[in-house]
Coordinates of C-alpha atoms in Angstrom, one line a residue:
M1 CA 4.9 -14.9 25.6
T2 CA 3.6 -13.7 28.9
G3 CA 6.3 -15.7 30.7
L4 CA 9.1 -14.3 28.5
V5 CA 7.7 -10.5 29.0
A6 CA 7.7 -11.2 32.8
R7 CA 11.5 -12.6 32.5
I8 CA 12.7 -9.7 30.7
E9 CA 11.0 -7.1 33.0
A10 CA 12.5 -9.2 36.0
A11 CA 15.9 -9.0 34.4
T12 CA 15.9 -5.5 33.7
P13 CA 18.2 -3.4 36.3
P14 CA 15.9 -1.1 38.2
G15 CA 18.0 2.1 37.1
R16 CA 18.1 1.4 33.4
D17 CA 17.1 4.2 31.3
R18 CA 14.8 2.2 28.9
A19 CA 14.2 5.4 26.5
V20 CA 17.9 5.5 25.6
D21 CA 17.8 1.9 24.6
A22 CA 14.5 2.7 22.6
L23 CA 16.2 5.4 20.7
R24 CA 19.1 2.8 19.9
A25 CA 16.5 0.3 18.6
L26 CA 14.6 2.9 16.7
A27 CA 17.9 4.0 15.0
I28 CA 18.8 0.6 13.8
L29 CA 15.4 -0.2 12.7
G30 CA 15.4 3.0 10.6
V31 CA 18.5 2.0 8.9
V32 CA 17.2 -1.4 8.2
G33 CA 14.0 0.0 6.8
G34 CA 15.7 2.5 4.7
H35 CA 18.0 0.1 3.0
W36 CA 15.0 -2.3 2.2
L37 CA 13.0 0.6 0.9
V38 CA 15.7 2.5 -1.2
T39 CA 17.9 -0.5 -2.4
A40 CA 16.9 -2.5 -5.3
L41 CA 18.5 -5.4 -7.0
V42 CA 17.6 -5.4 -10.8
A43 CA 17.8 -8.6 -12.8
D44 CA 18.8 -7.7 -16.3
S45 CA 20.7 -9.9 -19.2
G46 CA 21.8 -12.6 -16.8
T47 CA 23.2 -10.3 -14.1
V48 CA 21.9 -8.6 -11.2
R49 CA 22.7 -4.9 -10.4
G50 CA 21.9 -2.4 -7.7
A51 CA 19.6 0.5 -8.3
S52 CA 17.9 3.2 -6.1
P53 CA 14.0 4.3 -6.7
L54 CA 15.3 7.6 -5.6
A55 CA 17.0 8.1 -8.7
H56 CA 13.7 7.3 -10.8
L57 CA 11.3 8.7 -8.2
P58 CA 12.6 12.0 -6.6
E59 CA 9.2 12.3 -4.8
L60 CA 10.3 9.4 -2.7
T61 CA 13.0 11.8 -1.0
P62 CA 11.2 12.2 2.0
V63 CA 11.7 8.5 2.9
S64 CA 15.5 9.5 3.5
W65 CA 14.4 12.0 6.0
I66 CA 12.5 9.3 8.1
F67 CA 14.9 6.5 7.6
Q68 CA 18.5 8.0 7.8
T69 CA 18.7 7.5 11.5
L70 CA 22.6 7.2 12.0
A71 CA 22.8 10.5 13.9
V72 CA 20.6 9.3 16.7
F73 CA 22.6 6.1 16.8
F74 CA 25.8 8.0 17.3
L75 CA 24.0 10.4 19.8
V76 CA 23.0 7.4 21.9
G77 CA 26.5 5.9 21.5
G78 CA 28.2 9.0 22.7
Q79 CA 26.0 9.2 25.7
V80 CA 26.4 5.6 26.7
A81 CA 30.2 5.6 26.1
A82 CA 31.0 8.6 28.0
G83 CA 28.8 7.3 30.8
S84 CA 30.5 4.0 30.8
W85 CA 34.1 5.4 30.7
A86 CA 33.1 7.9 33.5
S87 CA 31.8 4.8 35.7
A88 CA 35.1 2.8 34.8
R89 CA 37.4 5.6 35.9
K90 CA 35.6 5.6 39.4
R91 CA 35.9 2.1 39.7
G92 CA 39.6 2.1 38.7
V93 CA 39.1 0.3 35.6
P94 CA 42.1 0.9 33.1
Y95 CA 41.4 2.2 29.7
G96 CA 42.8 -0.8 28.2
P97 CA 40.3 -3.4 29.5
W98 CA 37.5 -0.8 29.2
V99 CA 38.0 -0.2 25.4
G100 CA 39.0 -3.8 24.7
G101 CA 35.7 -5.0 26.0
R102 CA 33.4 -2.5 24.2
L103 CA 35.3 -3.1 21.0
A104 CA 35.1 -6.8 21.4
R105 CA 31.3 -6.7 21.8
L106 CA 31.1 -4.5 18.6
F107 CA 33.4 -6.7 16.5
R108 CA 32.6 -10.3 17.5
P109 CA 29.5 -10.6 15.3
V110 CA 31.3 -8.8 12.4
A111 CA 33.6 -11.7 12.1
A112 CA 30.8 -14.1 11.2
V113 CA 29.4 -12.0 8.4
L114 CA 32.8 -11.4 6.9
V115 CA 33.7 -15.0 6.7
V116 CA 30.1 -16.3 5.4
W117 CA 30.3 -13.6 2.8
A118 CA 34.0 -14.3 1.6
L119 CA 32.8 -18.0 1.1
A120 CA 29.7 -17.1 -0.4
A121 CA 31.4 -14.9 -3.1
A122 CA 34.1 -17.4 -3.8
A123 CA 31.4 -20.1 -4.2
M124 CA 29.5 -18.0 -6.6
L125 CA 32.4 -17.4 -8.4
V126 CA 33.3 -20.9 -8.9
A127 CA 29.8 -21.7 -9.8
G128 CA 30.2 -19.3 -12.7
V129 CA 28.1 -16.3 -11.5
G130 CA 29.3 -13.3 -13.1
E131 CA 31.9 -11.0 -11.3
P132 CA 29.5 -7.8 -11.7
T133 CA 26.6 -9.8 -9.9
V134 CA 29.0 -10.9 -7.2
R135 CA 30.6 -7.6 -6.7
A136 CA 27.0 -5.8 -6.5
L137 CA 25.7 -8.1 -3.9
A138 CA 28.9 -8.1 -1.7
K139 CA 28.8 -4.5 -1.9
L140 CA 25.5 -4.3 -0.6
V141 CA 26.6 -6.5 2.5
W142 CA 30.1 -5.0 3.1
S143 CA 29.3 -1.2 2.2
P144 CA 27.3 -0.5 5.4
L145 CA 30.1 -1.8 7.6
W146 CA 32.0 1.7 7.2
F147 CA 30.1 3.1 9.9
L148 CA 31.0 0.4 12.4
L149 CA 34.8 1.5 11.8
V150 CA 34.0 5.1 12.4
F151 CA 31.8 4.1 15.6
A152 CA 34.9 1.8 16.8
A153 CA 37.2 4.9 16.2
L154 CA 35.1 7.1 18.3
T155 CA 34.5 4.7 21.0
A156 CA 38.3 4.4 21.4
L157 CA 38.5 8.3 21.4
T158 CA 35.9 8.7 24.1
P159 CA 38.3 9.7 26.7
L160 CA 39.7 12.4 24.5
V161 CA 36.2 13.7 22.8
A162 CA 34.0 13.0 25.8
R163 CA 34.4 16.6 27.0
L164 CA 34.7 18.1 23.5
H165 CA 31.7 20.5 22.7
P166 CA 29.8 19.4 19.5
L167 CA 30.4 22.9 18.1
W168 CA 34.2 22.2 17.4
P169 CA 33.5 19.2 15.2
L170 CA 30.5 21.1 13.4
V171 CA 33.0 24.0 12.6
V172 CA 35.3 21.3 11.0
V173 CA 32.6 20.1 8.8
L174 CA 31.4 23.9 7.8
H175 CA 35.0 24.8 6.9
V176 CA 35.7 21.5 5.1
D177 CA 32.7 22.0 3.0
L178 CA 33.5 25.7 2.2
V179 CA 36.9 24.6 0.9
R180 CA 35.7 21.7 -1.1
F181 CA 32.5 23.1 -2.5
G182 CA 33.2 26.9 -2.4
L183 CA 36.9 26.9 -3.3
G184 CA 37.2 23.7 -5.3
G185 CA 39.7 22.3 -2.8
P186 CA 41.0 18.8 -3.2
R187 CA 38.6 16.0 -3.2
E188 CA 40.7 14.1 -0.4
L189 CA 39.6 16.9 2.2
E190 CA 36.1 15.3 2.3
W191 CA 37.3 12.3 4.3
I192 CA 37.9 14.5 7.3
N193 CA 34.1 14.8 7.6
V194 CA 33.8 11.1 8.0
V195 CA 35.0 11.5 11.5
A196 CA 34.1 15.1 12.0
G197 CA 30.4 14.8 10.8
W198 CA 29.7 11.7 13.1
L199 CA 31.6 13.2 15.9
V200 CA 29.1 16.2 16.3
P201 CA 26.0 13.8 17.5
Y202 CA 28.7 11.6 19.4
C203 CA 30.0 14.7 21.3
L204 CA 26.3 15.7 21.8
G205 CA 25.5 12.5 23.4
A206 CA 28.4 12.8 25.6
L207 CA 27.2 16.3 26.6
V208 CA 24.0 14.7 27.4
A209 CA 25.7 12.3 29.7
R210 CA 27.4 14.9 31.9
G211 CA 24.3 16.7 32.4
G212 CA 23.9 18.9 29.4
L213 CA 20.7 19.8 27.4
R214 CA 18.4 18.8 30.2
G215 CA 15.8 21.5 29.4
R216 CA 13.3 21.4 26.8
T217 CA 14.2 24.7 25.4
G218 CA 17.9 23.4 24.2
R219 CA 16.3 20.4 22.8
W220 CA 13.7 22.3 20.8
A221 CA 16.4 24.6 19.5
L222 CA 18.4 21.6 18.4
L223 CA 15.4 20.5 16.4
L224 CA 14.2 23.6 14.9
G225 CA 17.8 25.1 14.3
G226 CA 19.0 22.0 12.7
A227 CA 15.8 21.6 10.5
V228 CA 16.0 25.4 9.2
A229 CA 19.8 25.0 8.7
A230 CA 19.2 21.9 6.7
T231 CA 16.3 23.3 4.7
A232 CA 18.3 26.4 3.9
L233 CA 21.2 24.5 2.8
V234 CA 19.3 22.3 0.5
R235 CA 17.4 25.3 -0.9
W236 CA 20.1 27.8 -1.4
A237 CA 23.4 26.2 -1.1
G238 CA 23.1 23.5 -3.6
Y239 CA 23.0 20.4 -1.4
P240 CA 20.7 17.4 -2.4
A241 CA 17.6 17.0 -0.9
S242 CA 17.9 13.4 -0.1
M243 CA 19.9 12.5 3.1
V244 CA 21.1 9.3 1.6
G245 CA 23.4 8.9 -1.4
V246 CA 21.5 8.7 -4.8
P247 CA 23.4 6.8 -7.8
G248 CA 24.4 9.5 -10.2
G249 CA 24.0 12.3 -8.0
R250 CA 26.3 15.2 -8.1
I251 CA 26.8 15.5 -4.4
S252 CA 26.3 12.8 -1.6
N253 CA 25.0 14.1 1.7
L254 CA 26.2 10.8 3.3
D255 CA 29.3 9.8 1.7
P256 CA 31.1 11.5 3.6
P257 CA 28.5 13.6 5.7
S258 CA 27.9 16.9 4.5
L259 CA 27.0 20.0 6.4
A260 CA 23.4 19.5 5.4
A261 CA 23.4 15.9 6.8
V262 CA 25.0 17.0 9.8
A263 CA 22.5 19.9 10.3
F264 CA 19.7 17.5 9.6
G265 CA 21.2 14.9 12.4
L266 CA 21.1 17.6 14.9
A267 CA 17.3 17.9 14.2
Q268 CA 16.8 14.5 14.6
C269 CA 18.9 14.5 17.9
G270 CA 16.9 17.4 19.3
A271 CA 13.7 15.3 18.4
A272 CA 15.1 12.1 19.9
L273 CA 15.9 13.9 23.0
L274 CA 12.4 15.3 23.3
L275 CA 11.1 11.9 23.1
L276 CA 13.0 10.5 26.1
G277 CA 10.2 11.6 28.6
P278 CA 7.2 10.1 26.7
L279 CA 9.4 7.1 25.8
R280 CA 10.0 6.5 29.4
R281 CA 6.5 6.5 30.1
V282 CA 5.4 4.2 27.5
L283 CA 8.2 1.8 28.4
R284 CA 6.9 1.2 32.0
R285 CA 4.8 -1.1 30.3
P286 CA 6.5 -4.7 30.4
A287 CA 5.3 -5.6 27.0
A288 CA 6.6 -2.5 25.4
W289 CA 9.9 -2.9 27.1
A290 CA 10.1 -6.7 26.0
G291 CA 10.2 -5.5 22.3
V292 CA 12.8 -2.8 22.8
A293 CA 15.2 -5.1 24.9
A294 CA 14.8 -7.9 22.2
V295 CA 16.0 -5.5 19.5
N296 CA 18.7 -4.3 21.7
L297 CA 19.8 -7.5 22.5
S298 CA 20.4 -8.4 18.6
A299 CA 21.0 -5.0 17.3
M300 CA 24.2 -5.9 15.8
T301 CA 22.9 -9.1 14.3
V302 CA 19.9 -7.2 12.6
F303 CA 22.2 -4.7 11.2
L304 CA 24.8 -7.0 9.9
W305 CA 22.4 -9.5 8.4
H306 CA 19.5 -7.5 7.0
Q307 CA 21.1 -7.0 3.6
T308 CA 21.7 -10.7 3.5
A309 CA 18.1 -11.4 4.2
M310 CA 17.0 -9.2 1.2
I311 CA 19.4 -10.9 -0.9
I312 CA 18.4 -14.3 0.0
V313 CA 14.7 -13.6 -0.9
T314 CA 15.8 -11.8 -4.1
A315 CA 18.0 -14.6 -5.3
S316 CA 15.5 -17.5 -4.1
A317 CA 12.5 -15.8 -5.9
L318 CA 14.6 -15.3 -9.1
L319 CA 15.6 -18.9 -9.1
L320 CA 12.0 -20.0 -8.6
A321 CA 10.0 -17.7 -10.6
D322 CA 9.6 -17.8 -14.2
G323 CA 10.9 -14.2 -14.6
P324 CA 11.6 -11.1 -12.8
L325 CA 9.0 -10.3 -10.1
P326 CA 7.9 -6.6 -9.5
G327 CA 9.4 -4.9 -6.6
L328 CA 12.1 -7.3 -6.3
H329 CA 14.0 -7.7 -9.7
T330 CA 12.5 -4.8 -11.7
V331 CA 13.8 -1.5 -12.3
P332 CA 12.5 0.8 -9.4
D333 CA 10.8 3.6 -11.6
D334 CA 7.1 3.6 -10.9
A335 CA 4.6 3.4 -8.0
G336 CA 3.8 -0.2 -9.0
W337 CA 7.6 -0.9 -7.9
V338 CA 6.8 0.8 -4.5
T339 CA 3.7 -0.9 -3.7
A340 CA 5.2 -4.4 -4.6
R341 CA 8.2 -3.7 -2.6
L342 CA 6.0 -2.8 0.5
L343 CA 4.6 -6.2 0.3
W344 CA 7.8 -7.9 0.0
L345 CA 9.0 -6.2 3.2
P346 CA 7.3 -8.9 5.7
V347 CA 9.3 -11.6 3.6
F348 CA 12.4 -9.9 4.1
A349 CA 11.6 -9.6 7.6
L350 CA 11.1 -13.5 7.8
A351 CA 14.5 -14.1 6.2
L352 CA 16.1 -12.0 8.7
L353 CA 14.5 -13.8 11.3
G354 CA 16.0 -17.0 10.0
C355 CA 19.5 -15.3 9.8
W356 CA 19.0 -13.9 13.5
A357 CA 18.2 -17.4 14.6
A358 CA 21.5 -18.7 12.9
F359 CA 23.9 -16.1 14.0
R360 CA 22.7 -14.4 17.0
G361 CA 25.2 -16.5 19.2
Y362 CA 28.0 -14.6 17.8
E363 CA 26.6 -11.3 19.3
Q364 CA 25.7 -12.9 22.6
G365 CA 28.3 -15.3 23.0
G366 CA 29.8 -13.2 25.8
R367 CA 26.8 -13.3 27.8
R368 CA 25.7 -16.1 30.3
G369 CA 22.5 -17.7 30.0
G370 CA 19.7 -17.2 32.3
G371 CA 17.6 -14.3 33.2
G372 CA 20.5 -11.9 33.0
S373 CA 21.1 -12.7 29.6
L374 CA 17.9 -11.1 28.5
V375 CA 19.1 -7.5 28.7
V376 CA 22.6 -5.6 28.3
R377 CA 24.4 -5.8 31.7
E378 CA 25.6 -2.6 33.4
S379 CA 27.5 -2.3 36.6
A380 CA 25.6 -0.7 39.6
P381 CA 27.4 2.6 39.3
E382 CA 27.0 3.0 35.9
R383 CA 23.4 2.4 35.9
K384 CA 22.9 5.0 38.6
G385 CA 25.1 7.2 37.0
R386 CA 23.4 7.1 33.5
A387 CA 19.8 7.3 35.2
R388 CA 20.9 10.4 37.2
R389 CA 22.3 12.2 34.1
A390 CA 19.5 11.4 31.8

């Protein structure tokens, strides 16, 4: 283990901003933890259906505040993409090769999960598994992929949005919600927020990349202003308190992003930017950095296969056990389910480790072996530029 830590430390470019990588890792792990905690598969009358403890236990709502970390992911994505595009322009790299390379790294591992689950769904149907069960399982795996399409679109639009102030998409989200909720406008308008809502933290990251929000005052203003706005919208404007969708809810803060979710995301981004300094100090320690580097190296694999890992454990236990197991197959409607689910999390992690071992090559296929494969590579101008801007 000591040798691996030393190799990762030696392979890390001197100018790399480790804190930004840490924010990305925390965002991915937040999504994984959130899905494992607020998603349940209930075995009932020979079928398996999806359920959410948030629908039965509203006191768990604060869990969604902690684990809804997509805004931080888009913040980091905007910062890194804007810095990368600026570096590419300086080096004379055309837009086509630049965006093609970034999108290829994003979607290469997606193909594997799509093929595996298309075959798995077909095999289950042929074996006589009910269509509702197959649909519930496939939805768990495929539905989180929507955010990759949005992220890919924003990445492709980076040259156009890199200098767009985040207030502009925020105003769009505000007006869309005013029309759809206050004036009873057409439901189709909500899909504007799918792009505009995530464009806010993405543009905020691009602003940071070009030297904005350097002081703590602006970052504290984001944190406190976003938190106050989100609280006010929940308390007095009728938005739900949960920052993820709840089955049966009148409004979802996430599907598409609502004004409350965007305000909450701004608070998260402010907190993330305030954490950069402390994270940089902690990540000077090689062991701490090794963990962050390992997560970043396999971030897409972890994201794409974490629901499959939960399904593998759930299905295997259902086949081997005499009946439904608490926290795994039962209705998530009491504290006993929560306690049991927490005990299952290490088992999910072990299953995810197996998925990682099997499929990590699709994410890392474009990287050469040796020490340089331990961290994501950047060009020298890109490293210097990003370190200077941060």
